[in-house]
Amino acid sequence: VEQARVSWGLPGLIVRDGDGAVRGWTFFMVRHNRVEVGGLVSDDAAATQALVAALMVEARARDGLRGFVHAGAVGIDDVLANCGVHAEAYRYLACDCARVATPSGALDEALARAAHDGATLVDVRGWRIADLEGAARLLRDAYGARGALFAPQNELSEWRDYVHNLVTQSACGVVSPQLSRVVLLNGRMQALALATTLAEGSAHIAQLAVDPALRRHGVAAALMADVARRASRAGHSQLSLLVSSENRAACELYHGLGMVETGRFLALRG
Ligand SMILES: CC(C)(COP(=O)(O)OP(=O)(O)OC[C@H]1O[C@@H](n2cnc3c(N)ncnc32)[C@H](O)[C@@H]1OP(=O)(O)O)[C@@H](O)C(=O)NCCC(=O)NCCS
């Protein structure tokens, strides 16, 4: 997006009312012959309707539409439904780091419960760029077909691209090797909390995953608490993340940690 904006120009649409005042705008890029919407802002339902209708004209000339936008445009839910665009809500959750943090032993205990086999070699450490392949495999296995927003066909190459973008670009914050936690069992990555910093005082969980074989032993909760403890020590006050409202396991987990909704985004498919 930034490259387009500063070089050849970022495609978009703008709505003005009869007095010439701007009432809404949207921008998009065409990738893989699909319209990918990066933002849609409007303070008027008719403007929202005009923008979505115009985006659908672009999408129909290609292979459809995708997008990830803040759910702030007036009337957006109804307009999307009327235009046949499927929207999955993503909740933006946040909490005070100091309130989630627990003593450091909790993660070791959870891993001991999860690993069953006492002989398993467990290693917990910060993020390294060489972890990219292991992270892609873990996310593929952890999400399966439910990770279509990140890897539409759930293929390893898509997950590699996704993790590469996550750790080399700053759209979800700047990756923090010190705050992140990688869990290796016998040399294979089986759990990950990938943390970034968004701004001074604000840490973010860009991804969290636990291998299906290790679930429901408190590993994710302990990882979150560990990241929160590190973030708090590093001077951050807030910890945030995005979660699909359809991801019941994760929503329950974050609710249990005391995270509260502070905003809403929409993943679009049409
Ligand atoms: C979500 C995820 C990380 C949870 O990992 P986990 O190690 O199994 O979670 P924990 O054992 O720490 O669970 C802590 C609490 O979360 C909730 N929870 C976890 N899994 C749940 C499930 N399948 N259904 C309902 N609640 C669940 C429960 O409240 C649980 O406490 P309890 O076991 O005492 O009832 C894991 O399911 C996963 O990797 N999912 C795929 C990737 C993903 O969705 N990541 C989140 C991105 S926002």
mmCIF file of C-alpha atoms and ligand atoms in Angstrom:
data_model
loop_
_atom_site.group_PDB
_atom_site.id
_atom_site.type_symbol
_atom_site.label_atom_id
_atom_site.label_comp_id
_atom_site.label_asym_id
_atom_site.label_seq_id
_atom_site.Cartn_x
_atom_site.Cartn_y
_atom_site.Cartn_z
ATOM 1 C CA VAL A 1 0.000 0.000 0.000
ATOM 2 C CA GLU A 2 2.744 2.429 0.980
ATOM 3 C CA GLN A 3 4.696 1.690 -2.205
ATOM 4 C CA ALA A 4 1.587 2.366 -4.289
ATOM 5 C CA ARG A 5 0.788 5.524 -2.384
ATOM 6 C CA VAL A 6 4.208 7.103 -2.906
ATOM 7 C CA SER A 7 4.840 5.896 -6.464
ATOM 8 C CA TRP A 8 2.111 4.987 -8.937
ATOM 9 C CA GLY A 9 -0.891 6.057 -6.827
ATOM 10 C CA LEU A 10 -3.190 4.080 -4.583
ATOM 11 C CA PRO A 11 -6.559 3.279 -6.228
ATOM 12 C CA GLY A 12 -9.607 4.436 -4.328
ATOM 13 C CA LEU A 13 -12.977 6.125 -4.395
ATOM 14 C CA ILE A 14 -14.345 9.210 -2.715
ATOM 15 C CA VAL A 15 -17.934 10.347 -2.072
ATOM 16 C CA ARG A 16 -18.893 14.019 -1.905
ATOM 17 C CA ASP A 17 -22.309 15.412 -1.078
ATOM 18 C CA GLY A 18 -24.125 18.183 -2.992
ATOM 19 C CA ASP A 19 -22.051 20.848 -1.219
ATOM 20 C CA GLY A 20 -18.799 19.144 -2.196
ATOM 21 C CA ALA A 21 -18.062 17.932 1.330
ATOM 22 C CA VAL A 22 -16.279 14.576 1.590
ATOM 23 C CA ARG A 23 -18.622 12.021 3.198
ATOM 24 C CA GLY A 24 -16.627 8.848 2.646
ATOM 25 C CA TRP A 25 -13.665 7.179 0.991
ATOM 26 C CA THR A 26 -12.142 3.786 0.403
ATOM 27 C CA PHE A 27 -8.875 2.458 -1.001
ATOM 28 C CA PHE A 28 -8.035 -0.896 -2.544
ATOM 29 C CA MET A 29 -5.345 -2.790 -4.408
ATOM 30 C CA VAL A 30 -5.772 -5.500 -7.035
ATOM 31 C CA ARG A 31 -3.846 -8.649 -6.110
ATOM 32 C CA HIS A 32 -4.228 -12.092 -7.678
ATOM 33 C CA ASN A 33 -6.936 -10.459 -9.845
ATOM 34 C CA ARG A 34 -8.973 -9.687 -6.714
ATOM 35 C CA VAL A 35 -9.995 -6.357 -5.227
ATOM 36 C CA GLU A 36 -8.422 -6.114 -1.752
ATOM 37 C CA VAL A 37 -9.988 -3.344 0.314
ATOM 38 C CA GLY A 38 -7.704 -1.765 2.919
ATOM 39 C CA GLY A 39 -9.970 0.903 4.379
ATOM 40 C CA LEU A 40 -13.493 2.269 4.178
ATOM 41 C CA VAL A 41 -14.570 5.366 6.068
ATOM 42 C CA SER A 42 -17.866 7.196 5.924
ATOM 43 C CA ASP A 43 -20.123 9.304 8.143
ATOM 44 C CA ASP A 44 -23.292 8.643 6.159
ATOM 45 C CA ALA A 45 -25.153 5.419 5.264
ATOM 46 C CA ALA A 46 -25.838 6.560 1.671
ATOM 47 C CA ALA A 47 -22.129 7.261 1.185
ATOM 48 C CA THR A 48 -21.268 3.818 2.577
ATOM 49 C CA GLN A 49 -23.783 2.296 0.151
ATOM 50 C CA ALA A 50 -22.261 4.186 -2.807
ATOM 51 C CA LEU A 51 -18.722 3.092 -1.889
ATOM 52 C CA VAL A 52 -19.550 -0.596 -1.428
ATOM 53 C CA ALA A 53 -21.631 -0.640 -4.639
ATOM 54 C CA ALA A 54 -18.728 0.893 -6.574
ATOM 55 C CA LEU A 55 -16.264 -1.589 -5.047
ATOM 56 C CA MET A 56 -18.554 -4.431 -6.137
ATOM 57 C CA VAL A 57 -18.495 -3.120 -9.716
ATOM 58 C CA GLU A 58 -14.678 -3.366 -9.574
ATOM 59 C CA ALA A 59 -14.918 -6.814 -7.957
ATOM 60 C CA ARG A 60 -17.352 -8.191 -10.553
ATOM 61 C CA ALA A 61 -14.925 -7.302 -13.339
ATOM 62 C CA ARG A 62 -12.371 -9.512 -11.554
ATOM 63 C CA ASP A 63 -12.372 -12.571 -9.279
ATOM 64 C CA GLY A 64 -14.207 -10.934 -6.388
ATOM 65 C CA LEU A 65 -13.387 -8.916 -3.326
ATOM 66 C CA ARG A 66 -11.593 -9.337 -0.032
ATOM 67 C CA GLY A 67 -10.695 -6.872 2.656
ATOM 68 C CA PHE A 68 -9.975 -6.038 6.236
ATOM 69 C CA VAL A 69 -11.434 -2.748 7.445
ATOM 70 C CA HIS A 70 -12.272 -0.944 10.650
ATOM 71 C CA ALA A 71 -16.019 -1.317 11.238
ATOM 72 C CA GLY A 72 -16.543 2.426 11.659
ATOM 73 C CA ALA A 73 -18.402 3.394 8.454
ATOM 74 C CA VAL A 74 -22.021 4.349 9.179
ATOM 75 C CA GLY A 75 -24.449 1.541 8.265
ATOM 76 C CA ILE A 76 -21.642 -0.788 7.120
ATOM 77 C CA ASP A 77 -23.188 -4.046 8.416
ATOM 78 C CA ASP A 78 -26.500 -3.563 6.581
ATOM 79 C CA VAL A 79 -24.856 -2.250 3.420
ATOM 80 C CA LEU A 80 -22.501 -5.240 3.164
ATOM 81 C CA ALA A 81 -25.347 -7.676 3.748
ATOM 82 C CA ASN A 82 -27.474 -5.954 1.067
ATOM 83 C CA CYS A 83 -24.606 -6.081 -1.427
ATOM 84 C CA GLY A 84 -23.953 -9.796 -0.779
ATOM 85 C CA VAL A 85 -20.558 -9.261 0.879
ATOM 86 C CA HIS A 86 -19.812 -11.694 3.721
ATOM 87 C CA ALA A 87 -18.318 -9.943 6.739
ATOM 88 C CA GLU A 88 -16.636 -11.760 9.635
ATOM 89 C CA ALA A 89 -16.265 -9.569 12.696
ATOM 90 C CA TYR A 90 -12.857 -9.307 14.364
ATOM 91 C CA ARG A 91 -12.830 -8.006 17.928
ATOM 92 C CA TYR A 92 -10.014 -5.723 19.018
ATOM 93 C CA LEU A 93 -9.297 -6.635 22.630
ATOM 94 C CA ALA A 94 -7.028 -4.944 25.137
ATOM 95 C CA CYS A 95 -5.996 -5.197 28.759
ATOM 96 C CA ASP A 96 -3.588 -3.787 31.272
ATOM 97 C CA CYS A 97 -0.380 -5.903 31.067
ATOM 98 C CA ALA A 98 0.135 -5.798 34.815
ATOM 99 C CA ARG A 99 -3.291 -7.363 35.450
ATOM 100 C CA VAL A 100 -2.699 -10.424 33.218
ATOM 101 C CA ALA A 101 0.845 -11.200 34.355
ATOM 102 C CA THR A 102 1.344 -14.258 36.590
ATOM 103 C CA PRO A 103 4.492 -15.746 38.177
ATOM 104 C CA SER A 104 6.972 -17.186 35.662
ATOM 105 C CA GLY A 105 6.516 -20.859 36.757
ATOM 106 C CA ALA A 106 3.010 -21.129 35.234
ATOM 107 C CA LEU A 107 4.277 -21.809 31.696
ATOM 108 C CA ASP A 108 6.653 -24.585 32.832
ATOM 109 C CA GLU A 109 3.817 -26.245 34.731
ATOM 110 C CA ALA A 110 1.419 -26.020 31.767
ATOM 111 C CA LEU A 111 4.050 -27.483 29.424
ATOM 112 C CA ALA A 112 4.801 -30.317 31.839
ATOM 113 C CA ARG A 113 1.064 -31.156 31.863
ATOM 114 C CA ALA A 114 0.772 -30.853 28.070
ATOM 115 C CA ALA A 115 3.917 -32.784 27.130
ATOM 116 C CA HIS A 116 2.841 -35.917 29.093
ATOM 117 C CA ASP A 117 6.102 -37.682 28.329
ATOM 118 C CA GLY A 118 8.573 -36.553 30.998
ATOM 119 C CA ALA A 119 11.527 -37.248 28.666
ATOM 120 C CA THR A 120 10.400 -34.598 26.157
ATOM 121 C CA LEU A 121 12.996 -31.887 25.651
ATOM 122 C CA VAL A 122 11.279 -28.546 26.133
ATOM 123 C CA ASP A 123 12.834 -25.247 25.111
ATOM 124 C CA VAL A 124 11.136 -21.875 25.578
ATOM 125 C CA ARG A 125 12.834 -18.817 24.139
ATOM 126 C CA GLY A 126 12.395 -15.578 22.222
ATOM 127 C CA TRP A 127 11.691 -15.218 18.484
ATOM 128 C CA ARG A 128 14.445 -15.670 15.866
ATOM 129 C CA ILE A 129 14.107 -15.014 12.144
ATOM 130 C CA ALA A 130 15.154 -18.664 11.568
ATOM 131 C CA ASP A 131 11.819 -19.615 13.244
ATOM 132 C CA LEU A 132 9.877 -18.603 10.130
ATOM 133 C CA GLU A 133 9.488 -22.127 8.723
ATOM 134 C CA GLY A 134 8.564 -23.663 12.081
ATOM 135 C CA ALA A 135 6.008 -20.918 12.679
ATOM 136 C CA ALA A 136 4.435 -21.424 9.229
ATOM 137 C CA ARG A 137 4.045 -25.181 9.919
ATOM 138 C CA LEU A 138 2.623 -24.607 13.389
ATOM 139 C CA LEU A 139 0.071 -22.052 12.135
ATOM 140 C CA ARG A 140 -1.006 -24.355 9.289
ATOM 141 C CA ASP A 141 -1.550 -27.232 11.740
ATOM 142 C CA ALA A 142 -3.113 -25.050 14.438
ATOM 143 C CA TYR A 143 -5.580 -23.147 12.246
ATOM 144 C CA GLY A 144 -6.326 -25.650 9.470
ATOM 145 C CA ALA A 145 -9.019 -24.447 7.081
ATOM 146 C CA ARG A 146 -10.162 -21.840 9.632
ATOM 147 C CA GLY A 147 -7.092 -19.743 8.824
ATOM 148 C CA ALA A 148 -8.412 -18.757 5.376
ATOM 149 C CA LEU A 149 -8.012 -15.039 6.155
ATOM 150 C CA PHE A 150 -4.252 -15.566 6.452
ATOM 151 C CA ALA A 151 -3.721 -18.512 4.056
ATOM 152 C CA PRO A 152 -6.740 -18.943 1.728
ATOM 153 C CA GLN A 153 -5.880 -22.558 0.684
ATOM 154 C CA ASN A 154 -4.120 -23.477 3.974
ATOM 155 C CA GLU A 155 -0.938 -24.201 2.003
ATOM 156 C CA LEU A 156 2.465 -24.034 3.648
ATOM 157 C CA SER A 157 3.752 -21.540 1.043
ATOM 158 C CA GLU A 158 0.882 -19.152 1.927
ATOM 159 C CA TRP A 159 1.636 -19.460 5.634
ATOM 160 C CA ARG A 160 5.327 -18.777 4.898
ATOM 161 C CA ASP A 161 4.369 -15.577 3.049
ATOM 162 C CA TYR A 162 2.027 -14.595 5.860
ATOM 163 C CA VAL A 163 4.634 -15.077 8.625
ATOM 164 C CA HIS A 164 7.294 -13.383 6.503
ATOM 165 C CA ASN A 165 5.052 -10.310 6.066
ATOM 166 C CA LEU A 166 4.120 -10.325 9.734
ATOM 167 C CA VAL A 167 7.728 -10.236 10.945
ATOM 168 C CA THR A 168 9.222 -7.990 8.268
ATOM 169 C CA GLN A 169 6.448 -5.388 7.920
ATOM 170 C CA SER A 170 4.910 -3.200 10.569
ATOM 171 C CA ALA A 171 1.163 -3.384 9.816
ATOM 172 C CA CYS A 172 0.635 -5.407 13.041
ATOM 173 C CA GLY A 173 3.433 -3.633 14.908
ATOM 174 C CA VAL A 174 7.183 -4.210 14.965
ATOM 175 C CA VAL A 175 7.995 -7.771 16.000
ATOM 176 C CA SER A 176 9.644 -7.984 19.409
ATOM 177 C CA PRO A 177 11.981 -11.007 19.763
ATOM 178 C CA GLN A 178 12.224 -10.391 23.529
ATOM 179 C CA LEU A 179 8.484 -10.241 24.225
ATOM 180 C CA SER A 180 7.629 -13.156 21.898
ATOM 181 C CA ARG A 181 7.730 -16.741 23.150
ATOM 182 C CA VAL A 182 8.562 -19.796 21.044
ATOM 183 C CA VAL A 183 7.967 -23.252 22.530
ATOM 184 C CA LEU A 184 9.954 -26.140 21.030
ATOM 185 C CA LEU A 185 9.354 -29.761 21.985
ATOM 186 C CA ASN A 186 12.122 -32.067 20.828
ATOM 187 C CA GLY A 187 13.255 -29.326 18.445
ATOM 188 C CA ARG A 188 9.836 -28.759 16.801
ATOM 189 C CA MET A 189 7.842 -25.565 17.342
ATOM 190 C CA GLN A 190 4.608 -26.512 19.084
ATOM 191 C CA ALA A 191 3.421 -23.216 20.507
ATOM 192 C CA LEU A 192 4.003 -19.571 19.693
ATOM 193 C CA ALA A 193 3.064 -16.157 21.026
ATOM 194 C CA LEU A 194 4.347 -13.651 18.485
ATOM 195 C CA ALA A 195 4.407 -10.225 20.113
ATOM 196 C CA THR A 196 4.997 -6.807 18.585
ATOM 197 C CA THR A 197 5.140 -3.246 19.801
ATOM 198 C CA LEU A 198 2.591 -0.850 18.301
ATOM 199 C CA ALA A 199 3.710 2.324 20.028
ATOM 200 C CA GLU A 200 5.380 3.399 23.228
ATOM 201 C CA GLY A 201 3.684 1.577 26.081
ATOM 202 C CA SER A 202 1.588 -0.602 23.775
ATOM 203 C CA ALA A 203 2.389 -4.267 23.081
ATOM 204 C CA HIS A 204 0.356 -6.457 20.714
ATOM 205 C CA ILE A 205 -0.091 -10.198 20.145
ATOM 206 C CA ALA A 206 0.187 -10.614 16.367
ATOM 207 C CA GLN A 207 -0.294 -14.403 16.546
ATOM 208 C CA LEU A 208 -0.926 -17.053 19.164
ATOM 209 C CA ALA A 209 -1.062 -20.768 18.411
ATOM 210 C CA VAL A 210 -0.766 -24.083 20.229
ATOM 211 C CA ASP A 211 -0.380 -27.414 18.429
ATOM 212 C CA PRO A 212 -3.662 -29.403 18.599
ATOM 213 C CA ALA A 213 -1.920 -32.212 20.565
ATOM 214 C CA LEU A 214 -1.020 -29.833 23.405
ATOM 215 C CA ARG A 215 -4.328 -28.046 23.911
ATOM 216 C CA ARG A 216 -6.463 -27.533 27.009
ATOM 217 C CA HIS A 217 -3.546 -27.758 29.435
ATOM 218 C CA GLY A 218 -3.247 -24.026 29.992
ATOM 219 C CA VAL A 219 -0.327 -23.477 27.577
ATOM 220 C CA ALA A 220 -1.922 -20.540 25.729
ATOM 221 C CA ALA A 221 -3.079 -18.860 28.942
ATOM 222 C CA ALA A 222 0.412 -19.240 30.443
ATOM 223 C CA LEU A 223 2.050 -17.927 27.251
ATOM 224 C CA MET A 224 -0.209 -14.866 27.295
ATOM 225 C CA ALA A 225 0.594 -14.254 30.953
ATOM 226 C CA ASP A 226 4.311 -14.636 30.243
ATOM 227 C CA VAL A 227 4.195 -12.113 27.385
ATOM 228 C CA ALA A 228 2.190 -9.731 29.581
ATOM 229 C CA ARG A 229 4.789 -10.046 32.373
ATOM 230 C CA ARG A 230 7.638 -9.292 29.958
ATOM 231 C CA ALA A 231 5.696 -6.415 28.402
ATOM 232 C CA SER A 232 4.956 -4.950 31.811
ATOM 233 C CA ARG A 233 8.624 -5.186 32.813
ATOM 234 C CA ALA A 234 9.618 -3.503 29.530
ATOM 235 C CA GLY A 235 7.408 -0.538 30.447
ATOM 236 C CA HIS A 236 4.307 -1.340 28.379
ATOM 237 C CA SER A 237 0.955 -0.710 29.982
ATOM 238 C CA GLN A 238 -1.382 -2.110 27.314
ATOM 239 C CA LEU A 239 -1.558 -5.495 25.610
ATOM 240 C CA SER A 240 -3.898 -5.818 22.620
ATOM 241 C CA LEU A 241 -4.860 -8.290 19.906
ATOM 242 C CA LEU A 242 -7.412 -9.060 17.206
ATOM 243 C CA VAL A 243 -9.619 -12.146 17.336
ATOM 244 C CA SER A 244 -12.389 -13.421 15.106
ATOM 245 C CA SER A 245 -15.719 -13.342 16.911
ATOM 246 C CA GLU A 246 -16.261 -16.857 15.459
ATOM 247 C CA ASN A 247 -13.132 -18.192 17.215
ATOM 248 C CA ARG A 248 -14.845 -19.424 20.358
ATOM 249 C CA ALA A 249 -11.772 -21.050 21.954
ATOM 250 C CA ALA A 250 -9.694 -17.890 21.635
ATOM 251 C CA CYS A 251 -12.544 -15.576 22.721
ATOM 252 C CA GLU A 252 -13.050 -17.692 25.874
ATOM 253 C CA LEU A 253 -9.320 -17.645 26.544
ATOM 254 C CA TYR A 254 -9.054 -13.853 26.294
ATOM 255 C CA HIS A 255 -12.245 -13.312 28.269
ATOM 256 C CA GLY A 256 -10.753 -15.447 31.050
ATOM 257 C CA LEU A 257 -7.645 -13.252 31.015
ATOM 258 C CA GLY A 258 -9.779 -10.151 31.519
ATOM 259 C CA MET A 259 -9.329 -8.650 28.033
ATOM 260 C CA VAL A 260 -12.136 -6.337 26.906
ATOM 261 C CA GLU A 261 -13.340 -5.228 23.474
ATOM 262 C CA THR A 262 -12.219 -1.744 22.459
ATOM 263 C CA GLY A 263 -12.974 -1.852 18.730
ATOM 264 C CA ARG A 264 -14.232 -3.944 15.832
ATOM 265 C CA PHE A 265 -12.907 -4.785 12.366
ATOM 266 C CA LEU A 266 -14.489 -6.678 9.466
ATOM 267 C CA ALA A 267 -12.909 -9.311 7.234
ATOM 268 C CA LEU A 268 -14.736 -9.025 3.881
ATOM 269 C CA ARG A 269 -15.357 -11.662 1.217
ATOM 270 C CA GLY A 270 -17.546 -11.082 -1.792
HETATM 271 C C1 LIG B 1 -6.860 -20.694 20.982
HETATM 272 C C2 LIG B 1 -5.674 -21.593 21.385
HETATM 273 C C3 LIG B 1 -4.380 -20.803 21.274
HETATM 274 C C4 LIG B 1 -5.896 -22.077 22.828
HETATM 275 O O1 LIG B 1 -4.761 -22.844 23.229
HETATM 276 P P1 LIG B 1 -4.795 -23.816 24.537
HETATM 277 O O2 LIG B 1 -3.400 -24.016 24.985
HETATM 278 O O3 LIG B 1 -5.608 -25.003 24.227
HETATM 279 O O4 LIG B 1 -5.598 -22.898 25.583
HETATM 280 P P2 LIG B 1 -5.570 -23.077 27.186
HETATM 281 O O5 LIG B 1 -5.442 -24.523 27.528
HETATM 282 O O6 LIG B 1 -4.562 -22.160 27.747
HETATM 283 O O7 LIG B 1 -7.033 -22.586 27.556
HETATM 284 C C5 LIG B 1 -7.267 -21.555 28.495
HETATM 285 C C6 LIG B 1 -8.751 -21.262 28.521
HETATM 286 O O8 LIG B 1 -9.191 -20.834 27.221
HETATM 287 C C7 LIG B 1 -10.515 -21.353 26.957
HETATM 288 N N1 LIG B 1 -10.479 -22.353 25.876
HETATM 289 C C8 LIG B 1 -9.386 -22.848 25.269
HETATM 290 N N2 LIG B 1 -9.753 -23.697 24.287
HETATM 291 C C9 LIG B 1 -11.113 -23.739 24.290
HETATM 292 C C10 LIG B 1 -12.070 -24.424 23.492
HETATM 293 N N3 LIG B 1 -11.720 -25.252 22.506
HETATM 294 N N4 LIG B 1 -13.362 -24.195 23.746
HETATM 295 C C11 LIG B 1 -13.759 -23.352 24.732
HETATM 296 N N5 LIG B 1 -12.881 -22.675 25.532
HETATM 297 C C12 LIG B 1 -11.578 -22.872 25.301
HETATM 298 C C13 LIG B 1 -10.945 -22.028 28.251
HETATM 299 O O9 LIG B 1 -11.554 -21.041 29.055
HETATM 300 C C14 LIG B 1 -9.617 -22.457 28.830
HETATM 301 O O10 LIG B 1 -9.660 -22.653 30.220
HETATM 302 P P3 LIG B 1 -10.121 -24.111 30.790
HETATM 303 O O11 LIG B 1 -9.332 -25.131 30.024
HETATM 304 O O12 LIG B 1 -9.758 -24.023 32.229
HETATM 305 O O13 LIG B 1 -11.584 -24.210 30.515
HETATM 306 C C15 LIG B 1 -5.624 -22.858 20.456
HETATM 307 O O14 LIG B 1 -6.906 -23.442 20.436
HETATM 308 C C16 LIG B 1 -5.162 -22.581 19.050
HETATM 309 O O15 LIG B 1 -3.965 -22.610 18.744
HETATM 310 N N6 LIG B 1 -6.132 -22.311 18.129
HETATM 311 C C17 LIG B 1 -5.809 -22.030 16.729
HETATM 312 C C18 LIG B 1 -5.105 -20.705 16.554
HETATM 313 C C19 LIG B 1 -5.933 -19.567 17.116
HETATM 314 O O16 LIG B 1 -7.135 -19.513 16.973
HETATM 315 N N7 LIG B 1 -5.228 -18.594 17.742
HETATM 316 C C20 LIG B 1 -5.839 -17.428 18.345
HETATM 317 C C21 LIG B 1 -5.670 -16.259 17.440
HETATM 318 S S1 LIG B 1 -6.473 -14.795 18.042
#
